[in-house]
XYZ file of C-alpha atoms in Angstrom:
377
model
C 0.000 0.000 0.000
C 1.409 3.357 -1.090
C 1.060 6.564 0.954
C 0.205 9.695 -1.025
C 0.958 13.402 -0.775
C -2.024 15.317 -2.172
C -0.556 18.774 -2.814
C -2.448 21.973 -3.566
C -0.934 24.277 -6.190
C -1.719 27.954 -5.537
C -0.479 29.118 -2.146
C 1.484 25.901 -1.656
C 3.767 25.316 -4.633
C 3.454 28.842 -5.983
C 2.403 32.095 -4.356
C -1.235 33.045 -4.733
C -1.803 36.571 -6.103
C -4.427 38.941 -4.745
C -6.930 38.084 -7.489
C -6.418 34.333 -6.830
C -5.755 33.652 -10.529
C -2.328 32.932 -11.989
C -2.990 33.665 -15.633
C 0.317 35.235 -16.633
C 4.008 34.696 -16.063
C 4.228 38.095 -14.376
C 2.141 36.697 -11.521
C 4.200 33.520 -11.125
C 6.319 33.267 -7.978
C 7.371 29.907 -6.550
C 6.912 29.275 -2.841
C 10.173 29.705 -0.883
C 12.280 26.535 -0.467
C 9.737 24.391 -2.306
C 12.220 23.109 -4.899
C 14.929 22.228 -2.392
C 12.705 20.315 -0.009
C 9.972 18.866 -2.203
C 12.704 17.380 -4.375
C 14.237 15.799 -1.249
C 10.820 14.403 -0.302
C 10.413 12.948 -3.800
C 13.882 11.399 -3.741
C 14.138 10.160 -0.167
C 10.620 9.253 0.934
C 8.111 6.711 -0.273
C 5.154 8.930 -1.180
C 3.266 9.059 -4.448
C 2.979 12.769 -5.275
C -0.309 14.106 -6.638
C -1.535 17.625 -7.417
C -5.114 18.548 -6.506
C -6.287 22.102 -7.190
C -9.479 24.135 -7.577
C -9.276 26.537 -10.533
C -12.518 28.507 -10.424
C -14.151 28.862 -13.822
C -11.253 27.469 -15.838
C -12.302 27.336 -19.481
C -14.857 30.106 -19.124
C -14.552 33.713 -20.230
C -13.326 34.768 -16.783
C -10.450 32.294 -16.931
C -9.630 31.289 -20.518
C -7.595 28.108 -20.903
C -4.998 29.800 -23.097
C -3.956 31.938 -20.124
C -3.811 28.963 -17.722
C -1.943 26.180 -19.518
C 1.284 27.981 -20.514
C 1.973 28.949 -16.894
C 0.766 25.617 -15.503
C 2.892 23.569 -17.914
C 5.905 25.722 -17.087
C 5.347 25.009 -13.387
C 5.168 21.258 -14.035
C 8.259 21.293 -16.228
C 10.247 23.259 -13.677
C 9.385 20.817 -10.914
C 10.203 17.883 -13.180
C 13.665 19.338 -13.784
C 14.128 19.387 -9.997
C 13.161 15.709 -9.665
C 9.521 16.207 -8.696
C 7.046 14.411 -10.957
C 3.339 14.578 -10.185
C 1.906 11.118 -10.731
C -1.534 12.638 -11.296
C -3.004 16.128 -11.667
C -6.589 16.757 -10.613
C -8.037 20.132 -11.589
C -11.574 21.099 -10.653
C -13.029 23.906 -12.791
C -16.233 24.604 -10.867
C -17.163 27.528 -8.646
C -17.735 27.300 -4.904
C -21.452 28.042 -5.401
C -21.783 24.866 -7.506
C -20.904 22.657 -4.511
C -19.670 20.047 -6.976
C -18.616 16.634 -5.640
C -15.316 17.095 -7.493
C -14.404 20.352 -5.769
C -12.240 20.344 -2.669
C -12.947 19.525 0.122
C -15.050 16.869 -1.627
C -13.324 13.742 -2.918
C -15.062 13.179 -6.263
C -11.805 13.440 -8.239
C -9.943 11.098 -5.903
C -12.118 7.976 -5.744
C -9.323 5.760 -7.132
C -7.388 6.259 -3.885
C -10.075 4.533 -1.830
C -8.564 1.153 -2.612
C -6.165 -1.392 -1.184
C -3.403 0.033 -3.401
C -3.110 3.170 -1.255
C -2.447 3.793 2.431
C -4.579 6.837 3.172
C -3.946 6.624 6.917
C -0.273 7.430 6.243
C -1.089 9.999 3.543
C -1.177 13.798 3.820
C -2.915 16.703 2.128
C -0.649 19.777 1.912
C -2.360 23.091 1.280
C -2.907 26.671 2.375
C -6.674 26.553 2.884
C -8.847 24.930 5.499
C -10.605 23.181 2.612
C -7.358 21.221 2.185
C -7.543 20.183 5.841
C -11.161 19.114 5.423
C -10.170 17.187 2.290
C -7.638 15.325 4.447
C -10.397 14.477 6.892
C -12.667 13.265 4.077
C -9.888 11.060 2.700
C -9.056 9.569 6.086
C -5.613 11.194 5.858
C -3.960 14.046 7.788
C -3.436 17.676 6.855
C -0.315 19.796 6.612
C -1.646 23.343 6.782
C 0.506 26.029 5.168
C -0.724 28.986 7.179
C 0.106 32.416 5.764
C -2.939 33.888 7.533
C -4.790 34.461 4.262
C -8.021 32.888 5.579
C -8.852 31.781 2.046
C -11.580 29.179 1.556
C -13.018 29.520 5.063
C -16.502 29.994 3.616
C -16.332 26.570 1.921
C -15.576 24.344 4.908
C -18.389 22.475 6.627
C -16.654 22.100 10.005
C -15.612 24.534 12.700
C -11.997 25.597 13.080
C -11.793 23.723 16.374
C -12.988 20.509 14.725
C -10.517 20.901 11.866
C -7.621 21.244 14.303
C -7.983 17.516 15.001
C -6.903 16.777 11.419
C -3.875 19.105 11.231
C -0.694 17.106 11.728
C 1.542 20.123 11.099
C 0.922 23.857 10.771
C 3.748 25.823 9.164
C 4.712 27.972 6.196
C 8.177 26.466 5.786
C 8.880 23.639 3.328
C 11.965 22.655 5.308
C 9.709 22.002 8.317
C 7.412 19.913 6.128
C 10.349 17.840 4.896
C 11.688 17.210 8.398
C 8.230 16.351 9.697
C 7.609 13.809 6.949
C 11.025 12.229 7.500
C 10.479 11.730 11.202
C 6.813 10.789 11.257
C 6.330 7.924 13.709
C 6.797 4.502 12.204
C 3.711 2.677 13.397
C 2.013 -0.447 12.141
C -0.595 -2.996 13.105
C -1.647 -6.447 12.018
C -4.513 -8.836 12.613
C -3.963 -12.512 11.895
C -6.831 -14.945 12.341
C -6.703 -18.709 11.793
C -8.638 -21.667 13.117
C -6.072 -21.952 15.924
C -5.338 -18.308 16.870
C -6.685 -14.765 16.726
C -3.893 -12.207 16.962
C -3.790 -8.395 16.991
C -0.507 -6.506 17.259
C 0.172 -2.746 17.329
C 3.776 -1.595 16.938
C 5.522 1.775 17.235
C 9.199 1.549 16.306
C 9.840 5.032 17.703
C 8.131 4.431 21.020
C 9.349 4.543 24.618
C 9.089 0.903 25.706
C 5.409 0.753 26.655
C 3.678 -2.584 26.296
C 0.365 -4.308 26.862
C 0.762 -8.021 26.190
C -1.661 -10.876 26.724
C -1.007 -14.208 25.011
C -2.423 -16.449 27.715
C 1.095 -17.722 28.544
C 2.572 -15.694 31.399
C 6.233 -16.493 30.735
C 5.810 -15.737 27.015
C 4.229 -12.395 27.961
C 7.267 -11.695 30.155
C 9.644 -12.409 27.259
C 7.683 -10.268 24.786
C 7.699 -7.460 27.337
C 11.524 -7.564 27.175
C 11.335 -6.764 23.462
C 9.324 -3.621 24.156
C 11.248 -2.436 27.223
C 14.778 -3.047 26.010
C 14.071 -2.324 22.353
C 12.424 0.993 23.262
C 9.440 0.188 21.075
C 5.748 0.343 21.966
C 4.109 -3.047 21.597
C 0.524 -4.154 22.153
C -0.176 -7.853 21.607
C -3.464 -9.665 22.177
C -3.655 -13.376 21.378
C -6.525 -15.807 21.776
C -5.079 -19.232 21.009
C -6.044 -22.868 21.333
C -4.148 -23.344 24.585
C -6.462 -26.203 25.472
C -4.576 -28.130 22.754
C -1.056 -26.862 23.585
C 1.128 -23.761 23.359
C 2.570 -24.397 19.897
C 0.133 -22.454 17.701
C -0.029 -19.472 20.060
C 3.756 -19.013 20.186
C 4.475 -19.753 16.533
C 1.630 -17.646 15.111
C 2.491 -14.714 17.388
C 6.065 -14.791 16.081
C 4.892 -14.880 12.451
C 2.559 -11.921 12.990
C 5.211 -9.995 14.938
C 7.737 -10.506 12.165
C 5.224 -9.418 9.530
C 4.320 -6.220 11.361
C 8.033 -5.378 11.729
C 8.516 -5.857 7.987
C 5.460 -3.741 7.200
C 6.357 -0.937 9.616
C 9.978 -0.672 8.475
C 8.618 0.132 5.020
C 11.307 1.166 2.545
C 13.993 0.978 5.312
C 15.589 4.264 4.282
C 18.007 5.542 6.901
C 17.926 2.496 9.173
C 21.116 1.080 10.648
C 19.954 -2.361 9.408
C 22.288 -4.430 11.617
C 22.394 -4.890 15.133
C 24.130 -7.265 20.359
C 25.821 -9.050 22.986
C 24.376 -9.050 26.497
C 25.433 -10.625 29.815
C 22.959 -11.681 32.494
C 24.501 -13.141 35.648
C 25.894 -16.551 34.594
C 24.829 -16.138 30.953
C 26.132 -14.455 27.829
C 23.707 -14.011 24.947
C 24.743 -12.893 21.475
C 22.081 -11.832 18.998
C 22.894 -10.395 15.590
C 20.122 -9.263 13.255
C 19.951 -8.024 9.679
C 16.708 -6.633 8.253
C 18.033 -7.339 4.786
C 14.971 -8.848 3.148
C 15.959 -12.533 3.458
C 14.965 -14.962 6.194
C 17.566 -17.140 7.942
C 18.130 -18.337 11.495
C 21.318 -19.647 13.087
C 20.456 -21.076 16.533
C 23.127 -22.138 19.013
C 21.219 -22.551 22.260
C 20.484 -25.689 24.268
C 18.064 -26.008 27.146
C 17.988 -28.818 29.690
C 14.499 -28.171 31.043
C 11.366 -29.092 29.123
C 9.387 -26.084 30.395
C 10.137 -22.620 31.771
C 6.991 -21.386 33.377
C 4.291 -22.718 31.096
C 6.362 -22.252 27.942
C 8.007 -25.303 26.307
C 11.705 -24.640 25.707
C 11.454 -26.336 22.298
C 9.268 -23.401 21.209
C 12.059 -20.853 21.663
C 13.630 -21.950 18.379
C 10.228 -21.958 16.680
C 9.511 -18.436 17.887
C 12.651 -16.953 16.390
C 12.417 -19.029 13.204
C 8.857 -17.828 12.652
C 9.906 -14.235 13.345
C 12.618 -14.389 10.678
C 10.101 -15.785 8.201
C 7.645 -12.963 8.856
C 10.178 -10.128 9.106
C 12.394 -11.389 6.248
C 15.495 -10.942 8.369
C 18.655 -12.855 9.255
C 19.040 -13.771 12.915
C 22.080 -15.339 14.573
C 21.561 -16.372 18.206
C 24.031 -17.915 20.633
C 23.850 -18.278 24.415
C 26.078 -19.730 27.120
C 25.180 -20.274 30.783
C 23.747 -22.582 33.393
C 20.445 -21.051 34.530
C 17.744 -21.845 31.982
C 15.545 -18.884 32.876
C 18.474 -16.487 32.631
C 19.526 -17.943 29.286
C 16.243 -17.332 27.483
C 15.653 -13.978 29.161
C 19.148 -12.881 28.122
C 18.348 -13.947 24.538
C 15.144 -11.914 24.469
C 16.859 -8.863 25.963
C 19.722 -9.093 23.484
C 17.173 -9.598 20.705
C 15.439 -6.394 21.822
C 18.710 -4.459 21.871
C 19.607 -5.771 18.422
C 16.232 -4.603 17.099
C 16.702 -1.203 18.723
C 20.061 -0.777 17.002
C 18.892 -2.067 13.636
C 15.687 -0.008 13.294
C 17.280 3.239 14.458
C 16.809 5.814 11.720
C 19.258 8.576 10.850
C 16.997 11.343 9.554
C 19.961 13.236 8.121
C 21.056 10.266 6.010
C 17.919 8.851 4.435
C 19.704 6.366 2.224
C 19.226 2.655 1.782
C 21.959 0.649 3.572
C 22.580 -1.681 0.655
C 24.755 -1.745 -2.451
C 21.988 -3.662 -4.273
C 19.595 -0.726 -4.055
C 16.812 -2.794 -2.481
C 16.154 -4.541 0.837
């Protein structure tokens, strides 16, 4: 699913003149810093870029097409030369009094985006009018409000200013601020996985603070998963209803698969991540966990346990947990532990696993490049 930037034209990409009609080159002035930072967004981030603009009366005698297209095409060409290509352009020609379904803040021109191909929850509408914010609300996206205190379009919104504030993710008039905001937007994801044996829901925030709410029905497993959140500094909510009346196998294995899949989904294009990541002592034990979110699954497991159960968790399921995680996350995982206390050994593994994840998913927002010579992970 692809996130989208729906970008207004006048007042956002180019300055809006007093008569609100850019029908000559004399009126054309590009918005400050838009080339520098929109080109960085296009190059570094994973958004599809779309233009959506109301052009009142375009094609009528008050706004002839031959005064619109030369300037508009010049704008498009200039952005293209700076590495910004608009995948689609949507231009509504109606007047506000027409209340057309195609006119912002209505979504009549954008129905194709209400599909499984697009991630509207992670999409943004960028514009200088409150109608752009209401469009974001109508799309199920969020708004980036370029506020130059023009108060344009306020007579076209159907919500109060207070209500619209709930849909503004960022208010600014600086394209550098927009770029930095989009780069550092929280990396969150969720997954639901239902089978005949288990029903699983997981919410993940890679940029969290270590908060967790975990309920798998297996207390020791919950304790181990809590280590991932606390020591990995990620927020993790896991709810599992499994067929524990049969045994623990499906609950543990399916949780690991779903957890791996939500990591893979939330990492997205992996730009700027460290990719690799830990060695951790715990009393008599030394656990070594190395991870690589490189797009291929593999597990090396060098850990033996002499007890059949720790708490109510079979020790044979530790291997299955990490193997299933690598399958879901498409990562390499190399685990080794030495020690005598069985509880300490597996807890040390989970803590080292959490620290390895923390290192690997860390994102350097000033170096949004892919850590691979292949160009893909």
